[in-house]
Short mmCIF file of C-alpha atoms in Angstrom, two decimals:
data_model
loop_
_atom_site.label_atom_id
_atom_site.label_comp_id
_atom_site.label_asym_id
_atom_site.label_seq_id
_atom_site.Cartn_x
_atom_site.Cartn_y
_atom_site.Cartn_z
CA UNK A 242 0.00 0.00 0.00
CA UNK A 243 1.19 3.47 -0.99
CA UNK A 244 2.40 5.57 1.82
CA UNK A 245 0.90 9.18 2.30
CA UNK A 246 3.53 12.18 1.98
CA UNK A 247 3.21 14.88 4.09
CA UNK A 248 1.67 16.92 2.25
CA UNK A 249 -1.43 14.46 1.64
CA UNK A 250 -1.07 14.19 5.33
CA UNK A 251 -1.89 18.08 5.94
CA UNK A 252 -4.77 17.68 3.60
CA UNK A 253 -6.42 14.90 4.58
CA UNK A 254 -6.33 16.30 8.18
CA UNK A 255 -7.65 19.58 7.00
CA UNK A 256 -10.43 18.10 5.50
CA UNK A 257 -11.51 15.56 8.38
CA UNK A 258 -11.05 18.58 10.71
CA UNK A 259 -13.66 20.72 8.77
CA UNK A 260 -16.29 18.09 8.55
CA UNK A 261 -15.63 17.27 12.34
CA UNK A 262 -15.82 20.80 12.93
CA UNK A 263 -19.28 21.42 11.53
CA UNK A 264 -20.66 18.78 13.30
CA UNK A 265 -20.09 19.72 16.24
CA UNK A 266 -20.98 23.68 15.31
CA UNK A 267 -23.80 24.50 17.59
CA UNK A 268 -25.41 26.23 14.59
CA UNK A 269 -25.67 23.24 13.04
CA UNK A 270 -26.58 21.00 16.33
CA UNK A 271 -25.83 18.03 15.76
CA UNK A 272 -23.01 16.15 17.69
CA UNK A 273 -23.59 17.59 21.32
CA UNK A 274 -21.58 20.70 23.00
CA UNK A 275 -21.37 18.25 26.34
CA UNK A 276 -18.66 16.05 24.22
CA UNK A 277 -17.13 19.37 22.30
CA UNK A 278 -16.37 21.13 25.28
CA UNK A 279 -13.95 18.69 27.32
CA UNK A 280 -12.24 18.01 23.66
CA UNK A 281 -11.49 21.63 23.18
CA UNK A 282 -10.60 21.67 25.87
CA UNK A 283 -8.29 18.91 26.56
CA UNK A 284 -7.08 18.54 23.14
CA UNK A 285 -8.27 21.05 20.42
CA UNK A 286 -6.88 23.96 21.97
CA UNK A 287 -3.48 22.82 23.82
CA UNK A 288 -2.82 20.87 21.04
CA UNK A 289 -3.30 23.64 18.58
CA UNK A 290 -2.00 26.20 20.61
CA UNK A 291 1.69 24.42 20.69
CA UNK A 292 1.98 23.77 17.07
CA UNK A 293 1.04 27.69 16.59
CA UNK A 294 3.78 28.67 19.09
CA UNK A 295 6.19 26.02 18.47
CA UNK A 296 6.34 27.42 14.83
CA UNK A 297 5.98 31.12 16.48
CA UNK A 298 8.91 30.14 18.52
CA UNK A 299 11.57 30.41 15.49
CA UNK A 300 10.16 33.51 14.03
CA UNK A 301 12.77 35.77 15.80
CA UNK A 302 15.73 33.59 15.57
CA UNK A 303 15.18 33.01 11.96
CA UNK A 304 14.71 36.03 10.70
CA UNK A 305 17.70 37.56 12.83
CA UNK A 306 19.82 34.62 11.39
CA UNK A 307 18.64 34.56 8.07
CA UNK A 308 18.49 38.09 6.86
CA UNK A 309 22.58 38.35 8.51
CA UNK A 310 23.63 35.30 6.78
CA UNK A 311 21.75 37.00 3.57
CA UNK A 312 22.99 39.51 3.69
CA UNK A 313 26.55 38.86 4.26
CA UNK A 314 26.88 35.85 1.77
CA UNK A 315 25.60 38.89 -1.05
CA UNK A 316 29.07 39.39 -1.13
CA UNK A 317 29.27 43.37 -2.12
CA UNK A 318 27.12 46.58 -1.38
CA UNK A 319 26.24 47.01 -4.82
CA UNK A 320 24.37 43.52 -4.95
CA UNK A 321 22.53 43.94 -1.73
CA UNK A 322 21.10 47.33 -3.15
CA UNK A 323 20.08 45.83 -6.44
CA UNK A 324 18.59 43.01 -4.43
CA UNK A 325 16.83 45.02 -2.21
CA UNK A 326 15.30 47.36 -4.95
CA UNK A 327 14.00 44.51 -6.81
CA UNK A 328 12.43 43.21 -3.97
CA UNK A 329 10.94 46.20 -2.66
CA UNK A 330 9.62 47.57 -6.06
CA UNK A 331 8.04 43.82 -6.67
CA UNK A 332 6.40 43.70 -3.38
CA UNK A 333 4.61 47.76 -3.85
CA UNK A 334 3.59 46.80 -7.26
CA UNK A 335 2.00 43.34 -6.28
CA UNK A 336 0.05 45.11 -3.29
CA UNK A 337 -1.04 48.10 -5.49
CA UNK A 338 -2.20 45.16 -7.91
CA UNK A 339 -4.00 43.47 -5.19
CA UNK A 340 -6.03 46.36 -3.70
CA UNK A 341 -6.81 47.71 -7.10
CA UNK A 342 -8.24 44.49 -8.28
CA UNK A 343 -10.29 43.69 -4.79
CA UNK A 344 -11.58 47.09 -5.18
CA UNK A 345 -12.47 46.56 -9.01
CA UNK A 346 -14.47 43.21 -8.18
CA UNK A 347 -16.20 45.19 -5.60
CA UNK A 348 -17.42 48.10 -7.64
CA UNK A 349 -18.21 45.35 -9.83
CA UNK A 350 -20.18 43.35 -7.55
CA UNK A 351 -21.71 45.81 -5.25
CA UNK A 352 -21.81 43.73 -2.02
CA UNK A 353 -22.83 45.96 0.31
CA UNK A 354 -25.79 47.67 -2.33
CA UNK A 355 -29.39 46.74 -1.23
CA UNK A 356 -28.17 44.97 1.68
CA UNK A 357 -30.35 44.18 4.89
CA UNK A 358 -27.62 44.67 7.77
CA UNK A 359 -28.42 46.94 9.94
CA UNK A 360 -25.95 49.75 10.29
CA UNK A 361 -27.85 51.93 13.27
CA UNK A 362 -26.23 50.62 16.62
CA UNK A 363 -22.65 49.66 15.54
CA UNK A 364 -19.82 49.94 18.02
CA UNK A 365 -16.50 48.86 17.42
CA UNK A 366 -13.20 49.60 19.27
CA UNK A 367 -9.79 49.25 17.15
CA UNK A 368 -6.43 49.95 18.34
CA UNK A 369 -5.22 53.01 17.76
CA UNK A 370 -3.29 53.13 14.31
CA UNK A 371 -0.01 54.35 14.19
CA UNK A 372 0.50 57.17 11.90
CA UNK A 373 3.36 56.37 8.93
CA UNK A 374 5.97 58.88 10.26
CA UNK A 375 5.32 57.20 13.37
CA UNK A 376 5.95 54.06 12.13
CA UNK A 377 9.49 55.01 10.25
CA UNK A 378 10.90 56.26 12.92
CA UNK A 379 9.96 53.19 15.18
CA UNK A 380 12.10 51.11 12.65
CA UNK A 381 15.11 51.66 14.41
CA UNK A 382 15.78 50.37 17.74
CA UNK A 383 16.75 51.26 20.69
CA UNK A 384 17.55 48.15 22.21
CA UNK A 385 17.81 45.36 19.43
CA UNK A 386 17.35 42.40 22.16
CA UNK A 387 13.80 44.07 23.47
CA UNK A 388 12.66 44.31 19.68
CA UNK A 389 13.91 40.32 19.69
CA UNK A 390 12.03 39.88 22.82
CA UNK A 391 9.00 41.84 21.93
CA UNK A 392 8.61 40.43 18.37
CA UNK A 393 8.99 44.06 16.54
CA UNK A 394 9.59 42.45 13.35
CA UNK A 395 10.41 45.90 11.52
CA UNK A 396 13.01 46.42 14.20
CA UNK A 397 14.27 43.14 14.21
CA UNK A 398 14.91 43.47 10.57
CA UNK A 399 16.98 47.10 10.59
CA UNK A 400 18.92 45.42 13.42
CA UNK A 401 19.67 42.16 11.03
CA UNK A 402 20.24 44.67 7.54
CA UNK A 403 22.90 46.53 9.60
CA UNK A 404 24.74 43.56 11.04
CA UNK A 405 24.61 42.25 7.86
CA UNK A 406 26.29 45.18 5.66
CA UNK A 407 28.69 45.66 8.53
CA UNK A 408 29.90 41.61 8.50
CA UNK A 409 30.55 42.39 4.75
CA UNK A 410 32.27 45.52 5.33
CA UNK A 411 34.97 44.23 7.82
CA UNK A 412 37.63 42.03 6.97
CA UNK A 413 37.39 38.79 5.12
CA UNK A 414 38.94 35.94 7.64
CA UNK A 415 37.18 37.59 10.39
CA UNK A 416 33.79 37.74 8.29
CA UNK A 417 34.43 33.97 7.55
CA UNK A 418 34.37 32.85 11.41
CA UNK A 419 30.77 34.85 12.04
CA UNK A 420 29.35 33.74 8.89
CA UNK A 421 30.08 29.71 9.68
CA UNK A 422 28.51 30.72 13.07
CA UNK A 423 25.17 31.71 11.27
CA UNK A 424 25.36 29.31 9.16
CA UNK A 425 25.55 26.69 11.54
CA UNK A 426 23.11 28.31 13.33
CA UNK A 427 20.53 28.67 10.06
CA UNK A 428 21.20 25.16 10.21
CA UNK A 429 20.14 24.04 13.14
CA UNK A 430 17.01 26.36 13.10
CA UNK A 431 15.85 24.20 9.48
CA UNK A 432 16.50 20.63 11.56
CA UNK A 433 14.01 21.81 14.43
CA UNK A 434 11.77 22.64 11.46
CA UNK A 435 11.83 19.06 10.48
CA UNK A 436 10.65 18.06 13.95
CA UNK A 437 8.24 20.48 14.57
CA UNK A 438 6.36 19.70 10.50
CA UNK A 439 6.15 15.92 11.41
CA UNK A 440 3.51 17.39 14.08
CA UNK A 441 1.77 19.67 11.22
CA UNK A 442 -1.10 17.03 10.37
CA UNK A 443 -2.03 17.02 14.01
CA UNK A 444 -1.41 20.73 14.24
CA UNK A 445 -3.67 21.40 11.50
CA UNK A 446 -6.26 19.29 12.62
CA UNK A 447 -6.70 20.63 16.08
CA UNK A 448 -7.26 24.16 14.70
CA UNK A 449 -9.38 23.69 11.57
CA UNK A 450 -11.45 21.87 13.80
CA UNK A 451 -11.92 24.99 16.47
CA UNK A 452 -12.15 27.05 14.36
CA UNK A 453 -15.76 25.21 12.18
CA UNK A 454 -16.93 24.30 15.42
CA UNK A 455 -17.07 27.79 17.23
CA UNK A 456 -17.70 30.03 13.37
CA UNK A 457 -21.27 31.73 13.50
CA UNK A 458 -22.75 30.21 10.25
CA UNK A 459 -25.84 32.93 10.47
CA UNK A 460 -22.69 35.55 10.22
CA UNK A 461 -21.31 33.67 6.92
CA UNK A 462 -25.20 33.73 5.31
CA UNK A 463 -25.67 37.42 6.08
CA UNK A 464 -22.64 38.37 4.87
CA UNK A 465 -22.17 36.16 1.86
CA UNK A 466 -21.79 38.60 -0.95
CA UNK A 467 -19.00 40.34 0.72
CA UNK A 468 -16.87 36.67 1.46
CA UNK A 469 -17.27 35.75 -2.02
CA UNK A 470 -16.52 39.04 -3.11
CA UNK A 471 -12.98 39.01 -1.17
CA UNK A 472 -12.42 35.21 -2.27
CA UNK A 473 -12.85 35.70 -5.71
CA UNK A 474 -10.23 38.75 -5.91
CA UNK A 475 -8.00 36.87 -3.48
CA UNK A 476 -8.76 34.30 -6.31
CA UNK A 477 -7.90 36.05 -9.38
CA UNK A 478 -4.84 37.25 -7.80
CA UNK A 479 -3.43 34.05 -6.66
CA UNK A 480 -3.96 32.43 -10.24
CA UNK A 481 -3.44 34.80 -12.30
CA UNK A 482 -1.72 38.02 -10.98
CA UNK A 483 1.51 35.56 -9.31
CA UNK A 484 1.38 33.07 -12.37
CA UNK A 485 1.84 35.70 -15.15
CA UNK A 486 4.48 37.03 -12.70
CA UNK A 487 6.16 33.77 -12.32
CA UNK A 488 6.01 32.70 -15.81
CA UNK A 489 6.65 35.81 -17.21
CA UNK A 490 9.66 36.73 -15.29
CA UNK A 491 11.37 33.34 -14.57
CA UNK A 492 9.73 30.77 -17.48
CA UNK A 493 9.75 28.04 -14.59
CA UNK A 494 6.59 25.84 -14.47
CA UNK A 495 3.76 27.51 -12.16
CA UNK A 496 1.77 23.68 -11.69
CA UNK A 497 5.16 22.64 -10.60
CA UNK A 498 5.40 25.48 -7.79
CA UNK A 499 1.73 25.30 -6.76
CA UNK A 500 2.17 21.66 -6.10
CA UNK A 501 5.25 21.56 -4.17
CA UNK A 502 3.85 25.17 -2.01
CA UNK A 503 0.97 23.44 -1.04
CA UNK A 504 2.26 22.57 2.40
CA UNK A 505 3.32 25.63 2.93
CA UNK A 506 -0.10 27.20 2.04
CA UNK A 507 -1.71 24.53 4.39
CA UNK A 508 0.11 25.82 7.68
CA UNK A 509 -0.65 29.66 5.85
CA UNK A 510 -4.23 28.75 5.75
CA UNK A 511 -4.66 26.86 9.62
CA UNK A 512 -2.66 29.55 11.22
CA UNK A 513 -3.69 32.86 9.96
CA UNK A 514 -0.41 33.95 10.20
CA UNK A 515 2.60 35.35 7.61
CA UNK A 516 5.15 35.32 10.32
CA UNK A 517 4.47 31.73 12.24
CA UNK A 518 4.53 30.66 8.51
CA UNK A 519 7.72 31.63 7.63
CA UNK A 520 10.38 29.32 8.48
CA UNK A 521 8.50 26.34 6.34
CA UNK A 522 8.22 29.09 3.61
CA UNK A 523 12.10 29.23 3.99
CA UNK A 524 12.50 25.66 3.86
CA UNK A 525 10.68 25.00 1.13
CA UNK A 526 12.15 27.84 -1.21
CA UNK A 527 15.34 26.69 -0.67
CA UNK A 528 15.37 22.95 -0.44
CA UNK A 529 12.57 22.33 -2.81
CA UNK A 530 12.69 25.05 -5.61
CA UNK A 531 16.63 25.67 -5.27
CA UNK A 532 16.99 29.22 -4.33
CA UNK A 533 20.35 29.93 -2.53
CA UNK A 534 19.87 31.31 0.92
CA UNK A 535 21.66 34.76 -0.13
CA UNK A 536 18.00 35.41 -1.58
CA UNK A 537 15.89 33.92 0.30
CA UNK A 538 17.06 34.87 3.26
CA UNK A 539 16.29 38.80 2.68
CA UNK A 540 13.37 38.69 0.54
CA UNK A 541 10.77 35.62 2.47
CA UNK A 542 11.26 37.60 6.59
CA UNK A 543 11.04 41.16 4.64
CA UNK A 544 7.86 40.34 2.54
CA UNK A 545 6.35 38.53 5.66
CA UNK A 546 6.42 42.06 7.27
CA UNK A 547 5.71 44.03 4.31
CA UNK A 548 3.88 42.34 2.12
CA UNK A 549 0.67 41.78 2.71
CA UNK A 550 -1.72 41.27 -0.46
CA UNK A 551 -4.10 39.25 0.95
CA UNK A 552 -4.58 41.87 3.52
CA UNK A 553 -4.66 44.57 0.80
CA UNK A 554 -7.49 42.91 -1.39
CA UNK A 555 -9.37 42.42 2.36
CA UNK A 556 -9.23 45.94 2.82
CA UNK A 557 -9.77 47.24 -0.79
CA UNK A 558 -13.34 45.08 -0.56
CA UNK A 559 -14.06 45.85 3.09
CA UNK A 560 -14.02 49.90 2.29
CA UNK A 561 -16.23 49.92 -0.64
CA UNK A 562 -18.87 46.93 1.24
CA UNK A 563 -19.13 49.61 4.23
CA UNK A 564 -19.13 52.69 1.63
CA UNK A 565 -22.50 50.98 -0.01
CA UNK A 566 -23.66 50.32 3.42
CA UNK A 567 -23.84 53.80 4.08
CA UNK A 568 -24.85 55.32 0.57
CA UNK A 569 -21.79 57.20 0.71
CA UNK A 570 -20.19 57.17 -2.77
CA UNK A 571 -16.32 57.27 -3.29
CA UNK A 572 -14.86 59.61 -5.45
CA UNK A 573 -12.20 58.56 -8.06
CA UNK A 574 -9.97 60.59 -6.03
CA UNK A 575 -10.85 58.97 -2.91
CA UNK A 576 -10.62 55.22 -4.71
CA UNK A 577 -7.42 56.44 -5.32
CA UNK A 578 -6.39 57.28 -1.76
CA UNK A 579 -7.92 53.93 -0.76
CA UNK A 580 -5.09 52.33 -2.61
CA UNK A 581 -2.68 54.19 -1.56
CA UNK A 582 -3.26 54.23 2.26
CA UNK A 583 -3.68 50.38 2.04
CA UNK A 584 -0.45 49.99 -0.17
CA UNK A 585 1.12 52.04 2.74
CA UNK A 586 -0.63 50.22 5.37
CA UNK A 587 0.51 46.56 4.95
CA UNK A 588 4.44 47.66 4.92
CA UNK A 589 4.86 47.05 8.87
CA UNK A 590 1.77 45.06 9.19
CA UNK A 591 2.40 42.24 11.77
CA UNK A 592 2.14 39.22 10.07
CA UNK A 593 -0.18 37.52 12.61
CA UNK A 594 -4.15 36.68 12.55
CA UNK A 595 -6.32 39.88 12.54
CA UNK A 596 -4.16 42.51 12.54
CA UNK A 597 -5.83 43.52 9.43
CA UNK A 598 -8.93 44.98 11.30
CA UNK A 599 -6.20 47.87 12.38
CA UNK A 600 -5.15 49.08 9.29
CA UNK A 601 -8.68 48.79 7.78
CA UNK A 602 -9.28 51.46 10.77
CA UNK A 603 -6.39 53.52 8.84
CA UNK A 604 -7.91 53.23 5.74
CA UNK A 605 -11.84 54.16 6.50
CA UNK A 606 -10.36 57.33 8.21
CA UNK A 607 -8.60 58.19 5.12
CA UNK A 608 -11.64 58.45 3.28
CA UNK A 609 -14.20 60.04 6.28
CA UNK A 610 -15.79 56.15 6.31
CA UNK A 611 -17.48 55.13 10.36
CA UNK A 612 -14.71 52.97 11.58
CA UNK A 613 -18.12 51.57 13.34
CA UNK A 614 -18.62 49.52 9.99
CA UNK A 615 -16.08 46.76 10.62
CA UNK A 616 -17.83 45.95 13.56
CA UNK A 617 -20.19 43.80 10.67
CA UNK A 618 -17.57 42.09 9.29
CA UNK A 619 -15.26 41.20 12.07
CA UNK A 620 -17.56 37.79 12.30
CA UNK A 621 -16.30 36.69 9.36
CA UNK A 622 -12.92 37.93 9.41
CA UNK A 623 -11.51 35.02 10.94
CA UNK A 624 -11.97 32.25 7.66
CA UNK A 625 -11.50 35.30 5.34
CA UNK A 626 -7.71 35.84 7.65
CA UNK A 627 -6.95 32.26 6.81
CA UNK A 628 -7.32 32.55 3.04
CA UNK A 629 -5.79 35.78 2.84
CA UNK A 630 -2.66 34.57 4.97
CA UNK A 631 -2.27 31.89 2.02
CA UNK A 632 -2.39 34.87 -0.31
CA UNK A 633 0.73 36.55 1.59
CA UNK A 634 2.76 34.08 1.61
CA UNK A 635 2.61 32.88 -1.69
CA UNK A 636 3.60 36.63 -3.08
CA UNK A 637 6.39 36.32 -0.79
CA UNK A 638 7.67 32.94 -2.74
CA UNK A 639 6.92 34.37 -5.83
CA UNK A 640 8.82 37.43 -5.61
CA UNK A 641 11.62 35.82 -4.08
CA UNK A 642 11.81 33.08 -7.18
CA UNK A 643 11.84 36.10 -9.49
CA UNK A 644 14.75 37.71 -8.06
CA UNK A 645 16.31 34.52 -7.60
CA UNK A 646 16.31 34.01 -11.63
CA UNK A 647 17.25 37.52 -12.00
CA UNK A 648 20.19 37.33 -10.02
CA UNK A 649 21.07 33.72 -11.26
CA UNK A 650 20.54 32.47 -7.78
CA UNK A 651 18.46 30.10 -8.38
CA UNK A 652 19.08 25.47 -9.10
CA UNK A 653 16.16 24.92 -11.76
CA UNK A 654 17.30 21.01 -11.43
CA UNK A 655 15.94 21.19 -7.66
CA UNK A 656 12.98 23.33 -8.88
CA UNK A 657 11.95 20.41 -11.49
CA UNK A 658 13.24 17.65 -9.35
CA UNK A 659 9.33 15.53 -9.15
CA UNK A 660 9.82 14.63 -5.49
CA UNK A 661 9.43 17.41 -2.65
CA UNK A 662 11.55 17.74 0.45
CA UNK A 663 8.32 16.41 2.71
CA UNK A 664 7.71 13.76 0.19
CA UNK A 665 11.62 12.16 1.14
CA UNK A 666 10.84 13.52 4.78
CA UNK A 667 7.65 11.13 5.19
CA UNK A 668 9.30 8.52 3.58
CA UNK A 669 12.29 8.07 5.44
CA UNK A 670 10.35 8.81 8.44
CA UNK A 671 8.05 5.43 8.00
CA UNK A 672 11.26 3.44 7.09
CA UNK A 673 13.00 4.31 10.70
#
């Protein structure tokens, strides 16, 4: 009998989760709440609460390891600003695309036009946003090992690009002795990867599970037209936005990519999360599509701070719904400021599960919209986070395979290789 991979692990378990899930969603009534209860308790919940951290737990180390060792291994200035433009420039013009297309389907669709919510007794409190200049200047630290500890993400990045420029500045035999160190260390970080993705199928069980069994299904039926709104632009993006892009700038195969990214978007999609993501993004770029960790290791922990599509297309859809809720029009002018607050927005967006409502906040203010109006979508936020997480991360592999190819960085023999690194993983794993 043929022995499931991983990856048909993850699925599998994803699917068996959801089913278990809505049987046991009270909406729906119809295995009891006496027997949920002591399993969310007892199982659902711990269990899904360690895989989350246990992933969360390498965030910080990786990236600080990661981008240094990127960095460093660029081997001149010159590169690492050529690098860094690409990526930057790829990531602004995939997020303008994003928010200009969820906005398009909207105008298109009218979600929120004729609709039967009730907008007269709304509350909703968000965070305060922080304004942009704010936010720059909050990019460098004060105290690198409190942004470490606190899981400042822009911070922890400065720190990293700094360290990294100054390891290639200094002399060569020194610079050889760090660099083995974080290498070594990068190393070590993949190998508790390993261990923690043999857990994933339980992992992902656990919280599909919790999260069908606790979702208000009257909230999904009210506010149907504006989910499939969102899911069809996340949609159109995923397919077709980041395949033209990968096609067009690297030739490689996109079916190829899709199907060897799939665990990756699995943990994306049961976590809600960019940055808990990340270090199985990381493996998977680099042992199963081939890109050299001088790449990889700037582009994947920069994009899964500033590039948020997903998020982008979210918000994009969210203003106009709550525009047509209240009659209130949008001028072209205002469409436009739409995108550009929400392009603006998602660089130093956490990567982690609804920070989104936050900068939505941002962008409703830009254009005089009642912050109030989230407070009708946030019940649905929480399956619309999980397929917009999947959205993230996949624009952060796809930019980072098209600046691989540009800068030759890349082993198209691994990329076309037919077996994936969790495919050998499982196998050798049922042999011992």
């Amino acid at each position: 009998m043929k022995k499931f991979n991983l990856s048909t692990k993850i699925l599998l378990a994803m699917f068996v989760g959801m089913i278990i899930g809505l049987l046991f969603n009270a909406e729906i009534n119809i295995l009891p709440q006496s027997l949920y209860k002591p399993l969310e308790t007892y199982a659902l919940a711990p269990i899904g609460t360690m895989f989350i951290n246990a992933i969360k737990m390498l965030v910080v180390p990786m990236v600080f390891v990661s981008l240094v060792n990127g960095v460093a291994q660029m081997g001149d200035i010159k590169k690492l600003g050529r690098v860094g433009g690409k990526t930057i420039g790829l990531y602004l013009i995939t997020t303008a695309l994003a928010i200009t297309i969820g906005i398009s389907l909207a105008l298109l669709i009218n979600p929120g036009s004729n609709s039967s919510l009730a907008t007269g007794n709304l509350t909703f409190k968000v965070k305060e946003a922080v304004p942009i200049m704010d936010m720059i200047i909050d990019m460098v630290p004060t105290n690198p090992l409190k942004a470490m500890v606190d899981g400042n993400m822009l911070q922890v990045i400065v720190f990293s690009l700094l360290l990294g420029v100054a390891i290639l500045s200094i002399d060569k035999e020194k610079s050889k002795i760090i660099l083995g160190l974080f290498d070594a260390l990068n190393d070590a970080i993949i190998k508790i990867i390993d261990y923690i993705m043999l857990c994933a199928p339980l992992g992902v069980f656990c919280l599909i599970t919790k999260v069908l069994a606790t979702l208000g299904l009257s909230s999904l039926v009210n506010l149907g037209l504006y989910m499939i709104t969102i899911l069809i632009a996340l949609a159109v993006h995923l397919i077709f936005v980041y395949t033209l892009f990968l096609y067009g700038f690297t030739k490689l195969n996109p079916i190829t990519f899709y199907k060897k990214f799939w665990p990756v978007m699995s943990i994306a999609f049961s976590t809600s999360s960019s940055n808990a993501t990340l270090p199985v993004n990381m493996e998977v770029v680099e042992k199963d599509f081939g890109v050299k960790k001088s790449i990889l290791g700037f582009t994947l922990p920069l994009g899964a701070t500033v590039n948020m599509d997903g998020t982008a297309i979210m918000q994009g859809v969210a203003t106009i719904f709550i525009s047509q809720l209240y009659n209130t029009n949008l001028s072209f002018t205002q469409i436009l400021t739409v995108i550009f607050t929400a392009t603006l927005a998602s660089i130093g967006t956490a990567g982690v599960p609804g920070v989104g409502m936050i900068t939505l906040a941002m962008v409703l203010e830009s254009v005089g919209l009642p912050i109030e109006g989230i407070a009708l979508i946030i019940g649905v936020d929480r399956i619309l986070d999980m397929c917009r997480t999947v959205v993230n991360i996949t624009g952060d592999a796809v930019v980072t395979m098209i600046v691989a190819t540009g800068e030759n960085e890349i082993d198209t023999d691994v990329f076309h290789s037919k077996e994936s690194t969790y495919v050998k993983k499982a196998a050798i794993t049922k042999e011992t």
